[in-house]
Amino acid sequence: MTAREPASVDTDADAPARAALRLSRGITATWWYTFSGILFFELMLVFVWTVAFYAAGRPAVVILIAGVVWAAATVPLLLDYRGRADAARSLQWRRAAVPVGVILGCGVVLALASGTWIVGLSPVVSALLLLHWARGVRMRVVIAGTILLIAVWFIDARTTFPAGLEGDGWLVGFYSTFLPAMTVTTLWWWDVMASLDRARLSEARLAATQERLRVATDVHDLQGHHLQVIALQLELAERLLAQDPDAALEQLRAARASVDDARQGTRDLATRFRAVPLRDELANAADLLRAAGTVTDATVDADADHAPAPVLAPVIREATTNILRHGGGAWARLSLTRSGAMWRLEIANDADDLGDDVGSGEAVGGGAGLPGMQRRVAEAGGTFEVRRGKNAFTVIAIVPGIEERP
Amino acid sequence: MIRVLIADDEAMIRSALAALLRLEPDIDIVAECADGEDALAEAVRLSPDVCLLDLEMPGLDGVEVAQRLARTTSVRCLVITRHARPGVLRRALSAGVVGFLPKSRGADEVAAVIRKVAAGGRYVDPEVAADALSDERCPLTDRELDVLRAGRRGETTGQIARILSLAPGTVRNHVSAIIAKLGVRTRQQAVLIAEDRGWI
């Protein structure tokens, strides 16, 4: 059970981060899909106008140019639309002034060139919808705009549509009238996606906050308990000092031990979630040894993440610490390889007394040393071997891999 | 007698540690310094056998002091810290620091480490080593780290390019690779992450 725990903590910590990255990419893609959809629709409309009015003998080039300028002027408005939740509304209205002015100008040019009201009005109405309206107002604007455009279409069809426009008249009228509604539907879809994304973010933040609170409570409980014990031990020492100095001394030592306990507990709490893949652990070890001036050769099986990290990681730590403590030596070799169902970890170094000093390491609050490693490996059903050669000290741990669960 | 210099900006801890170490028969505290610059000047003036340097000090930190001392003197430096941030041990080892231990160790243990270091040995605390081994691996290449380092104080792309003798376009490519790898939006955010994790 304990053997699997760090691994599962590791994957649990990684998964949300990866998912968040994927989702934030997803929402960016959705935005560009929305953006290009609206722009494509606008350019389509310009194309329809140009072709229809060219056939009717109107100045099609002027319509094409004004139409393209209009579509281009909506680009800044669309780009502003994306970030509108973050920015102040007054700022956005001010930034929108220039594009809106250009769009009004285009509307006038389009109306004059085509000789119809609807071709002038439709671009202006749909551009107005891209502005930063308060909640609920945009719906009213789009309904009012569409009714207005239907009315204008009706009037145009009766009075101003040129003679050569018969069949295309329907196309021009229909497209121009429903451009605003189409734009708003597309933006609405984007708004839904964006609010979903915000909900996901705040959920992640909430989870992080809860976790932080839980850790804070744990720290508080732990420290509170230990501080109380220490206070009692010190008080006792104070009282005993006059009558029984030896007993007082005993209490002082006990208080010091309590401080160590408290410290260790806090450290365990802080490092509870720190588990890195075995491959990273080995790479870190190689980096440290190289930093200490040791020529280090590391061979790690590509599949190393499946090796039993809870057994091997302490061996890597212990062995690396021992090598570092001996000044690194001239060379070191780390290798983690697989042969069948067994994993073989080999750490070799030219220091000749690597094992002998472990006792003193223990005196300075150190790890369990070689016997500890041996015990841990044996418990996992593996074999542990220490070779003391001439100018080489080698630690070899061979352990069975974690059986793959179906 | 082992002559020792202590540098720590926390006066309580410094004086308590100095008092405790003075009780050891073979250790003499020759200087107590409150910051890195002071420690550097005193170490050069007094040439002690061992410098006990706090990692977190205003101005020069412990590793920087050790690095500068290693250039001019042969004094053996021990770095002591409350909480070893990622990457610090690696930095310390390449700066020539011969000992690294957490502040939580008792004065008797510190004395033992001082003796060991003074005798030519090395000491890396298992706790610090364990932390260093479980550091998150840096996903950036050396060149990308150079770019972040050159731009850590808000330098422009042009300035970074001049510092590293690269084309501005290359710098921009590195920056966009960094931003994509770390999943952030700006170079400044990338710098903050890299500093926080001890990569630069």
Coordinates of C-alpha atoms in Angstrom, one line a residue:
Chain A
M1 CA 0.0 0.0 0.0
T2 CA 2.7 2.5 1.0
A3 CA 4.6 1.3 -2.0
R4 CA 2.0 2.8 -4.4
E5 CA 1.2 5.9 -2.6
P6 CA 3.8 8.4 -3.8
A7 CA 3.3 7.3 -7.4
S8 CA -0.4 8.0 -7.2
V9 CA 0.1 11.4 -5.5
D10 CA 2.5 12.3 -8.4
T11 CA 0.0 11.5 -11.1
D12 CA -2.8 13.2 -9.3
A13 CA -0.8 16.4 -9.0
D14 CA 0.1 16.3 -12.7
A15 CA -3.2 15.5 -14.3
P16 CA -5.1 18.7 -13.6
A17 CA -2.1 20.8 -14.8
R18 CA -2.0 18.9 -18.1
A19 CA -5.8 19.1 -18.4
A20 CA -5.7 22.9 -17.8
L21 CA -3.1 23.4 -20.5
R22 CA -5.2 21.3 -22.9
L23 CA -8.3 23.3 -22.1
S24 CA -6.7 26.7 -22.3
R25 CA -5.5 25.7 -25.7
G26 CA -9.0 24.5 -26.5
I27 CA -10.6 27.8 -25.6
T28 CA -8.0 29.7 -27.6
A29 CA -8.9 27.6 -30.6
T30 CA -12.6 28.2 -30.0
W31 CA -12.0 31.9 -30.0
W32 CA -10.2 31.9 -33.3
Y33 CA -12.9 29.7 -34.8
T34 CA -15.5 32.3 -33.7
F35 CA -13.4 35.2 -34.9
S36 CA -12.7 33.7 -38.4
G37 CA -16.4 32.5 -38.7
I38 CA -17.7 36.1 -38.2
L39 CA -15.0 37.6 -40.5
F40 CA -15.7 35.0 -43.2
F41 CA -19.4 35.7 -43.0
E42 CA -18.8 39.5 -43.4
L43 CA -16.5 38.9 -46.4
M44 CA -19.1 36.5 -47.9
L45 CA -21.6 39.3 -47.6
V46 CA -19.3 41.8 -49.3
F47 CA -18.8 39.4 -52.1
V48 CA -22.6 38.9 -52.5
W49 CA -23.1 42.7 -52.6
T50 CA -20.3 43.2 -55.1
V51 CA -21.5 40.5 -57.5
A52 CA -25.2 41.5 -57.2
F53 CA -24.6 45.3 -57.8
Y54 CA -22.0 44.7 -60.5
A55 CA -24.8 42.8 -62.4
A56 CA -27.1 45.7 -61.7
G57 CA -24.6 48.2 -63.1
R58 CA -23.7 49.9 -59.9
P59 CA -20.0 50.9 -59.0
A60 CA -19.0 47.5 -57.7
V61 CA -15.4 48.4 -57.1
V62 CA -16.4 51.1 -54.6
I63 CA -18.7 48.6 -52.9
L64 CA -16.0 46.0 -52.7
I65 CA -13.4 48.4 -51.3
A66 CA -15.8 49.9 -48.7
G67 CA -17.0 46.4 -47.8
V68 CA -13.4 45.2 -47.2
V69 CA -12.6 48.3 -45.2
W70 CA -15.7 47.7 -43.1
A71 CA -14.7 44.1 -42.4
A72 CA -11.2 45.2 -41.5
A73 CA -12.6 47.8 -39.1
T74 CA -14.6 45.1 -37.3
V75 CA -11.3 43.2 -36.5
P76 CA -10.2 45.5 -33.6
L77 CA -13.7 45.4 -32.2
L78 CA -13.7 41.6 -32.4
L79 CA -10.3 41.4 -30.8
D80 CA -11.4 43.7 -28.0
Y81 CA -14.5 41.5 -27.5
R82 CA -12.3 38.6 -26.3
G83 CA -10.7 40.4 -23.5
R84 CA -13.7 42.5 -22.5
A85 CA -14.2 40.7 -19.2
D86 CA -10.8 42.0 -18.0
A87 CA -10.9 45.6 -19.2
A88 CA -12.9 48.6 -18.0
R89 CA -16.0 49.3 -20.1
S90 CA -15.3 53.0 -20.5
L91 CA -11.8 52.2 -21.8
Q92 CA -13.3 49.8 -24.4
W93 CA -15.8 52.4 -25.6
R94 CA -13.0 54.9 -26.1
R95 CA -10.9 52.4 -28.0
A96 CA -13.9 51.5 -30.1
A97 CA -14.4 55.1 -31.3
V98 CA -12.0 55.0 -34.3
P99 CA -13.3 51.6 -35.7
V100 CA -16.9 52.7 -35.2
G101 CA -16.2 56.0 -37.0
V102 CA -14.6 54.1 -39.9
I103 CA -17.6 51.7 -40.0
L104 CA -20.1 54.6 -40.1
G105 CA -18.1 56.1 -43.0
C106 CA -18.2 52.7 -44.8
G107 CA -22.0 52.5 -44.2
V108 CA -22.5 55.9 -45.9
V109 CA -20.2 55.0 -48.8
L110 CA -22.0 51.6 -49.2
A111 CA -25.4 53.2 -49.1
L112 CA -24.5 55.8 -51.7
A113 CA -22.7 53.4 -54.0
S114 CA -25.4 50.8 -53.9
G115 CA -28.3 53.3 -53.8
T116 CA -30.0 51.2 -51.1
W117 CA -30.6 51.7 -47.4
I118 CA -30.1 48.1 -46.3
V119 CA -26.5 47.8 -47.6
G120 CA -25.6 50.9 -45.7
L121 CA -27.4 50.0 -42.5
S122 CA -26.6 46.3 -42.1
P123 CA -22.8 46.8 -41.5
V124 CA -23.4 49.6 -39.0
V125 CA -25.9 47.5 -37.0
S126 CA -23.8 44.4 -36.9
A127 CA -20.7 46.5 -35.8
L128 CA -22.7 48.1 -33.0
L129 CA -23.4 44.6 -31.6
L130 CA -19.7 44.0 -31.1
L131 CA -19.5 46.9 -28.7
H132 CA -19.5 46.3 -25.0
W133 CA -23.2 46.3 -24.1
A134 CA -24.5 45.8 -20.5
R135 CA -26.1 42.5 -19.7
G136 CA -29.4 42.0 -21.6
V137 CA -29.1 45.2 -23.6
R138 CA -27.4 43.4 -26.6
M139 CA -30.5 41.2 -27.0
R140 CA -32.7 44.2 -27.3
V141 CA -30.3 45.9 -29.7
V142 CA -30.2 42.8 -32.0
I143 CA -34.0 42.5 -32.0
A144 CA -34.5 46.2 -32.7
G145 CA -31.8 46.1 -35.4
T146 CA -33.2 43.1 -37.1
I147 CA -36.8 44.6 -37.2
L148 CA -35.3 47.8 -38.5
L149 CA -33.4 45.9 -41.3
I150 CA -36.5 43.9 -42.2
A151 CA -38.4 47.2 -42.6
V152 CA -35.6 48.8 -44.6
W153 CA -35.4 45.6 -46.8
F154 CA -39.2 45.9 -47.4
I155 CA -38.8 49.6 -48.3
D156 CA -35.8 49.0 -50.5
A157 CA -37.5 46.1 -52.4
R158 CA -40.3 48.5 -53.2
T159 CA -38.4 51.6 -54.1
T160 CA -34.6 51.6 -54.4
F161 CA -33.4 48.1 -55.6
P162 CA -32.0 48.7 -59.1
A163 CA -33.7 47.0 -62.1
G164 CA -31.0 44.4 -62.7
L165 CA -31.2 43.0 -59.2
E166 CA -34.4 40.8 -59.4
G167 CA -33.2 37.4 -58.2
D168 CA -30.1 38.7 -56.3
G169 CA -32.4 41.2 -54.4
W170 CA -33.6 38.3 -52.2
L171 CA -30.0 37.2 -51.5
V172 CA -28.8 40.7 -50.7
G173 CA -31.8 41.4 -48.5
F174 CA -31.7 38.1 -46.6
Y175 CA -28.0 38.1 -45.9
S176 CA -27.9 41.8 -45.0
T177 CA -30.9 41.5 -42.7
F178 CA -29.7 38.5 -40.7
L179 CA -26.0 39.4 -40.5
P180 CA -26.5 41.0 -37.0
A181 CA -28.4 38.0 -35.7
M182 CA -25.8 35.6 -37.1
T183 CA -23.0 37.6 -35.5
V184 CA -24.7 37.6 -32.1
T185 CA -25.4 33.9 -32.2
T186 CA -21.7 33.2 -32.9
L187 CA -20.6 35.5 -30.1
W188 CA -23.1 34.0 -27.7
W189 CA -21.6 30.6 -28.3
W190 CA -18.2 32.0 -27.6
D191 CA -19.5 33.6 -24.4
V192 CA -20.8 30.2 -23.2
M193 CA -17.4 28.7 -23.8
A194 CA -15.7 31.5 -22.0
S195 CA -17.9 31.3 -19.0
L196 CA -17.4 27.5 -18.8
D197 CA -13.7 28.1 -18.9
R198 CA -14.0 30.7 -16.1
A199 CA -16.0 28.2 -14.0
R200 CA -13.3 25.6 -14.5
L201 CA -10.6 28.0 -13.4
S202 CA -12.5 29.1 -10.2
E203 CA -13.1 25.4 -9.4
A204 CA -9.4 24.7 -9.6
R205 CA -8.7 27.8 -7.4
L206 CA -11.2 26.6 -4.9
A207 CA -9.6 23.2 -4.7
A208 CA -6.2 24.8 -4.2
T209 CA -7.6 27.0 -1.5
Q210 CA -9.2 24.1 0.3
E211 CA -6.0 22.1 0.2
R212 CA -4.1 25.1 1.6
L213 CA -6.6 25.4 4.4
R214 CA -6.2 21.8 5.2
V215 CA -2.4 22.0 5.3
A216 CA -2.7 25.1 7.5
T217 CA -4.9 23.3 9.9
D218 CA -2.5 20.3 10.0
V219 CA 0.4 22.7 10.7
H220 CA -1.5 24.4 13.4
D221 CA -2.5 21.2 15.2
L222 CA 1.0 19.8 14.9
Q223 CA 2.8 22.9 16.2
G224 CA 0.2 23.6 18.9
H225 CA 0.6 20.1 20.3
H226 CA 4.4 20.2 20.3
L227 CA 4.6 23.8 21.7
Q228 CA 2.4 22.8 24.5
V229 CA 4.6 19.8 25.3
I230 CA 7.7 21.9 25.2
A231 CA 6.2 24.6 27.4
L232 CA 5.3 22.0 30.0
Q233 CA 8.8 20.4 29.9
L234 CA 10.4 23.9 30.3
E235 CA 8.2 24.8 33.1
L236 CA 9.0 21.6 34.9
A237 CA 12.7 22.2 34.3
E238 CA 12.4 25.7 35.8
R239 CA 10.7 24.3 39.0
L240 CA 13.2 21.4 39.3
L241 CA 16.3 23.5 38.8
A242 CA 16.7 24.6 42.5
Q243 CA 16.0 21.2 44.1
D244 CA 17.0 18.6 41.5
P245 CA 19.4 19.9 38.8
D246 CA 19.8 16.5 37.2
A247 CA 16.1 16.1 36.8
A248 CA 15.9 19.6 35.4
L249 CA 18.6 18.8 32.9
E250 CA 16.6 15.7 31.9
Q251 CA 13.6 17.8 31.2
L252 CA 15.6 20.3 29.1
R253 CA 16.9 17.4 27.0
A254 CA 13.4 16.2 26.6
A255 CA 12.3 19.6 25.5
R256 CA 15.0 19.7 22.9
A257 CA 13.9 16.3 21.6
S258 CA 10.4 17.6 21.4
V259 CA 11.6 20.5 19.3
D260 CA 13.3 18.0 16.9
D261 CA 10.0 16.1 16.7
A262 CA 8.0 19.2 15.9
R263 CA 10.5 20.1 13.2
Q264 CA 10.5 16.7 11.7
G265 CA 6.7 16.6 11.7
T266 CA 6.6 20.0 9.9
R267 CA 9.1 18.9 7.4
D268 CA 7.1 15.7 6.7
L269 CA 4.0 17.8 6.2
A270 CA 5.8 20.1 3.7
T271 CA 7.4 17.3 1.7
R272 CA 4.3 15.1 1.7
F273 CA 3.5 15.9 -1.9
R274 CA 7.0 16.0 -3.2
A275 CA 7.5 12.9 -5.2
V276 CA 9.3 13.1 -8.5
P277 CA 9.6 10.4 -11.2
L278 CA 12.6 8.1 -10.7
R279 CA 14.1 9.4 -13.9
D280 CA 14.1 13.0 -12.6
E281 CA 15.6 11.8 -9.3
L282 CA 18.5 10.2 -11.2
A283 CA 19.0 13.2 -13.4
N284 CA 19.0 15.4 -10.3
A285 CA 21.6 13.1 -8.7
A286 CA 23.8 13.3 -11.8
D287 CA 23.5 17.1 -11.8
L288 CA 24.5 17.4 -8.2
L289 CA 27.5 15.1 -8.6
R290 CA 28.6 17.0 -11.7
A291 CA 28.2 20.3 -9.7
A292 CA 30.5 18.8 -7.1
G293 CA 33.1 18.2 -9.8
T294 CA 32.6 14.5 -10.3
V295 CA 32.6 13.1 -13.9
T296 CA 29.2 11.4 -13.9
D297 CA 27.8 8.9 -16.3
A298 CA 24.1 8.2 -16.0
T299 CA 22.3 5.5 -17.9
V300 CA 18.6 5.4 -17.4
D301 CA 16.2 3.0 -19.1
A302 CA 13.6 4.8 -21.2
D303 CA 10.9 2.9 -19.3
A304 CA 12.2 4.0 -15.9
D305 CA 8.9 5.5 -14.8
H306 CA 7.6 1.9 -14.3
A307 CA 10.4 1.0 -11.9
P308 CA 9.4 0.7 -8.2
A309 CA 10.3 4.3 -7.1
P310 CA 9.3 3.9 -3.4
V311 CA 12.1 1.3 -3.0
L312 CA 14.7 2.7 -5.3
A313 CA 14.4 6.4 -4.6
P314 CA 15.7 6.1 -1.0
V315 CA 18.7 4.0 -2.3
I316 CA 19.5 6.8 -4.9
R317 CA 19.3 9.4 -2.2
E318 CA 21.4 7.5 0.3
A319 CA 24.0 6.6 -2.2
T320 CA 24.2 10.1 -3.7
T321 CA 24.5 11.7 -0.3
N322 CA 27.3 9.3 0.6
I323 CA 29.2 10.1 -2.6
L324 CA 28.7 13.9 -2.0
R325 CA 29.9 13.6 1.5
H326 CA 33.1 12.1 0.3
G327 CA 33.8 15.0 -1.9
G328 CA 32.3 13.4 -5.0
G329 CA 35.5 11.5 -6.1
A330 CA 36.7 11.6 -9.6
W331 CA 34.0 9.6 -11.3
A332 CA 30.6 8.2 -10.6
R333 CA 28.3 5.9 -12.6
L334 CA 24.5 5.7 -12.1
S335 CA 22.5 3.2 -14.1
L336 CA 18.9 2.0 -13.9
T337 CA 18.2 -0.8 -16.4
R338 CA 15.6 -3.5 -16.8
S339 CA 16.1 -7.1 -17.4
G340 CA 12.9 -9.0 -17.7
A341 CA 10.7 -8.4 -14.7
M342 CA 13.6 -7.1 -12.6
W343 CA 15.0 -3.6 -12.3
R344 CA 18.7 -3.2 -11.6
L345 CA 20.0 0.0 -10.0
E346 CA 23.7 0.3 -9.9
I347 CA 25.6 3.2 -8.4
A348 CA 29.4 3.1 -8.5
N349 CA 32.0 5.6 -7.4
D350 CA 35.8 5.6 -6.9
A351 CA 35.6 6.5 -3.2
D352 CA 36.8 3.4 -1.4
D353 CA 35.2 3.9 1.9
L354 CA 31.7 4.9 1.0
G355 CA 30.0 2.4 3.3
D356 CA 32.2 2.9 6.3
D357 CA 31.2 6.4 7.0
V358 CA 27.5 5.9 7.2
G359 CA 27.6 5.5 10.9
S360 CA 28.9 9.0 11.4
G361 CA 26.2 10.2 9.0
E362 CA 23.6 8.7 11.2
A363 CA 25.1 10.6 14.2
V364 CA 24.3 13.8 12.4
G365 CA 20.7 13.0 11.9
G366 CA 21.3 11.1 8.7
G367 CA 19.5 8.4 6.9
A368 CA 19.4 4.7 7.6
G369 CA 22.7 3.9 5.8
L370 CA 23.5 0.6 4.0
P371 CA 21.6 -1.7 6.4
G372 CA 18.5 0.4 6.0
M373 CA 18.8 0.2 2.2
Q374 CA 19.3 -3.5 2.4
R375 CA 16.3 -4.0 4.6
R376 CA 14.0 -1.9 2.3
V377 CA 15.2 -3.7 -0.8
A378 CA 14.7 -7.1 0.8
E379 CA 11.2 -6.2 1.9
A380 CA 10.3 -5.4 -1.7
G381 CA 11.5 -8.9 -2.7
G382 CA 14.8 -7.8 -4.2
T383 CA 18.5 -8.3 -3.6
F384 CA 21.0 -5.8 -2.4
E385 CA 24.7 -6.1 -2.9
V386 CA 27.7 -3.9 -2.0
R387 CA 31.0 -4.4 -3.8
R388 CA 34.2 -2.9 -2.4
G389 CA 36.7 -3.1 -5.2
K390 CA 40.0 -1.4 -5.7
N391 CA 39.2 2.2 -6.4
A392 CA 35.6 1.4 -6.7
F393 CA 32.6 1.1 -4.4
T394 CA 29.5 -0.2 -6.0
V395 CA 25.9 -0.5 -4.7
I396 CA 23.6 -2.8 -6.7
A397 CA 19.9 -3.2 -5.9
I398 CA 17.8 -5.6 -8.0
V399 CA 14.1 -5.4 -7.4
P400 CA 11.1 -6.8 -9.1
G401 CA 9.0 -4.3 -11.2
I402 CA 5.6 -3.2 -10.1
E403 CA 3.1 -5.7 -11.6
E404 CA 1.0 -3.9 -14.2
R405 CA -2.6 -3.7 -13.2
P406 CA -5.1 -4.5 -15.9
Chain B
M1 CA 42.1 25.8 17.3
I2 CA 39.7 26.1 14.4
R3 CA 39.1 29.8 13.6
V4 CA 35.5 30.3 12.5
L5 CA 33.7 33.2 11.0
I6 CA 29.9 33.3 11.4
A7 CA 27.6 35.3 9.1
D8 CA 23.9 35.5 9.6
D9 CA 21.5 38.5 9.4
E10 CA 19.4 37.1 12.3
A11 CA 21.2 38.5 15.3
M12 CA 19.5 36.1 17.9
I13 CA 20.5 33.0 16.0
R14 CA 24.0 34.3 15.2
S15 CA 24.9 35.2 18.7
A16 CA 23.3 32.1 20.2
L17 CA 25.2 29.9 17.7
A18 CA 28.4 31.8 18.3
A19 CA 28.0 31.4 22.1
L20 CA 27.3 27.7 21.8
L21 CA 30.3 27.1 19.5
R22 CA 32.6 29.1 21.8
L23 CA 31.9 26.5 24.4
E24 CA 33.6 23.9 22.2
P25 CA 37.2 23.6 23.3
D26 CA 38.7 23.5 19.8
I27 CA 36.6 26.2 18.1
D28 CA 37.3 29.9 18.2
I29 CA 34.8 32.4 16.7
V30 CA 36.9 35.1 15.2
A31 CA 34.1 37.2 13.6
E32 CA 30.4 37.6 13.6
C33 CA 28.9 39.4 10.6
A34 CA 25.4 40.6 9.8
D35 CA 25.5 40.6 6.1
G36 CA 27.3 39.2 3.0
E37 CA 29.6 42.2 2.2
D38 CA 30.7 42.4 5.8
A39 CA 31.4 38.6 5.8
L40 CA 33.5 38.9 2.6
A41 CA 35.6 41.8 4.0
E42 CA 36.2 40.1 7.3
A43 CA 37.0 36.8 5.8
V44 CA 39.6 38.4 3.6
R45 CA 41.1 40.4 6.5
L46 CA 41.1 37.6 9.1
S47 CA 41.5 34.5 6.8
P48 CA 39.6 32.1 9.1
D49 CA 39.8 28.4 8.7
V50 CA 36.1 27.9 8.2
C51 CA 33.3 30.4 7.2
L52 CA 29.8 29.5 8.4
L53 CA 27.5 31.4 6.1
D54 CA 23.8 31.8 6.2
L55 CA 22.2 31.3 2.8
E56 CA 19.5 34.0 3.1
M57 CA 21.3 37.4 3.8
P58 CA 20.6 40.8 2.4
G59 CA 23.0 41.9 -0.4
L60 CA 25.3 39.0 -1.1
D61 CA 23.8 35.6 -0.1
G62 CA 25.9 32.8 1.4
V63 CA 26.6 31.1 -1.8
E64 CA 27.8 34.3 -3.5
V65 CA 30.1 35.1 -0.6
A66 CA 31.5 31.5 -0.9
Q67 CA 31.9 31.9 -4.6
R68 CA 33.9 35.2 -4.2
L69 CA 36.0 33.8 -1.4
A70 CA 36.9 30.7 -3.5
R71 CA 38.4 33.0 -6.2
T72 CA 40.9 34.7 -3.8
T73 CA 41.3 32.5 -0.7
S74 CA 41.4 28.9 0.3
V75 CA 39.0 29.3 3.2
R76 CA 36.5 26.5 3.5
C77 CA 32.9 27.6 3.4
L78 CA 29.9 26.0 5.0
V79 CA 26.4 27.2 4.0
I80 CA 23.6 26.9 6.5
T81 CA 20.0 27.5 5.7
R82 CA 16.5 27.4 7.1
H83 CA 14.8 26.2 4.0
A84 CA 16.9 25.1 1.0
R85 CA 15.2 26.4 -2.1
P86 CA 15.4 24.2 -5.2
G87 CA 18.7 24.4 -7.1
V88 CA 20.6 25.9 -4.2
L89 CA 22.6 22.8 -3.4
R90 CA 23.7 22.5 -7.0
R91 CA 24.7 26.2 -7.1
A92 CA 26.5 25.8 -3.8
L93 CA 28.5 22.7 -4.9
S94 CA 29.6 24.4 -8.1
A95 CA 30.6 27.5 -6.1
G96 CA 33.0 25.3 -4.1
V97 CA 31.1 25.1 -0.9
V98 CA 32.3 22.1 1.1
G99 CA 29.4 21.8 3.5
F100 CA 25.7 22.4 3.5
L101 CA 23.4 21.9 6.4
P102 CA 20.0 23.1 7.6
K103 CA 19.7 25.5 10.5
S104 CA 17.7 23.1 12.5
R105 CA 20.8 21.1 13.4
G106 CA 22.0 21.5 17.0
A107 CA 25.2 23.4 17.8
D108 CA 27.0 20.1 18.7
E109 CA 26.2 18.8 15.2
V110 CA 27.4 22.0 13.6
A111 CA 30.6 21.8 15.6
A112 CA 31.1 18.2 14.4
V113 CA 30.6 19.4 10.8
I114 CA 33.0 22.3 11.3
R115 CA 35.7 19.9 12.6
K116 CA 35.1 17.6 9.6
V117 CA 35.3 20.4 7.1
A118 CA 38.4 21.9 8.7
A119 CA 40.1 18.6 8.5
G120 CA 39.6 18.6 4.7
G121 CA 36.3 16.6 4.6
R122 CA 33.0 17.5 3.1
Y123 CA 29.5 17.4 4.5
V124 CA 26.2 17.4 2.7
D125 CA 23.2 17.0 5.0
P126 CA 21.0 14.1 4.0
E127 CA 17.9 16.2 4.4
V128 CA 19.2 18.9 2.0
A129 CA 20.3 16.2 -0.5
A130 CA 16.9 14.5 -0.4
D131 CA 15.2 17.8 -1.1
A132 CA 17.6 18.5 -4.0
L133 CA 17.0 15.1 -5.5
S134 CA 13.3 15.6 -5.5
D135 CA 13.5 18.9 -7.3
E136 CA 11.3 19.3 -10.3
R137 CA 13.4 19.0 -13.5
C138 CA 13.8 22.1 -15.5
P139 CA 12.2 21.7 -18.9
L140 CA 14.3 24.5 -20.5
T141 CA 17.5 24.2 -22.4
D142 CA 20.7 26.0 -21.3
R143 CA 20.3 28.6 -24.1
E144 CA 16.7 29.3 -23.0
L145 CA 17.9 29.7 -19.5
D146 CA 20.5 32.2 -20.7
V147 CA 17.8 34.2 -22.4
L148 CA 15.7 34.3 -19.2
R149 CA 18.7 35.2 -17.1
A150 CA 19.7 38.0 -19.5
G151 CA 16.2 39.4 -19.4
R152 CA 15.3 38.9 -15.8
R153 CA 15.3 42.6 -15.0
G154 CA 12.9 43.5 -17.8
E155 CA 15.5 44.0 -20.5
T156 CA 14.1 44.3 -24.0
T157 CA 14.5 41.6 -26.7
G158 CA 17.2 43.8 -28.4
Q159 CA 19.2 44.2 -25.2
I160 CA 19.0 40.4 -24.5
A161 CA 20.2 39.8 -28.1
R162 CA 23.2 42.1 -27.6
I163 CA 24.1 40.6 -24.3
L164 CA 24.1 37.0 -25.7
S165 CA 25.3 38.0 -29.2
L166 CA 22.3 36.5 -30.8
A167 CA 19.9 37.8 -33.5
P168 CA 16.7 39.4 -32.0
G169 CA 14.7 36.9 -34.0
T170 CA 16.5 34.0 -32.4
V171 CA 15.8 35.5 -29.0
R172 CA 12.2 35.8 -29.8
N173 CA 12.1 32.1 -30.9
H174 CA 13.7 31.1 -27.6
V175 CA 11.2 33.2 -25.7
S176 CA 8.2 31.7 -27.4
A177 CA 9.5 28.2 -26.8
I178 CA 10.0 29.1 -23.1
I179 CA 6.5 30.5 -22.8
A180 CA 5.0 27.4 -24.5
K181 CA 7.0 25.0 -22.3
L182 CA 6.0 26.7 -19.0
G183 CA 2.4 27.5 -20.1
V184 CA 2.6 31.2 -19.1
R185 CA 1.7 34.3 -21.0
T186 CA 4.7 36.6 -20.7
R187 CA 8.5 36.4 -20.4
Q188 CA 8.2 38.1 -17.0
Q189 CA 6.0 35.3 -15.7
A190 CA 8.5 32.8 -17.0
V191 CA 11.3 34.6 -15.2
L192 CA 9.3 34.5 -12.0
I193 CA 8.7 30.8 -12.3
A194 CA 12.4 30.1 -13.1
E195 CA 13.6 32.2 -10.2
D196 CA 11.1 30.5 -7.8
R197 CA 12.3 27.0 -8.8
G198 CA 15.9 27.9 -8.7
W199 CA 16.6 27.3 -12.4
I200 CA 18.2 30.8 -12.8

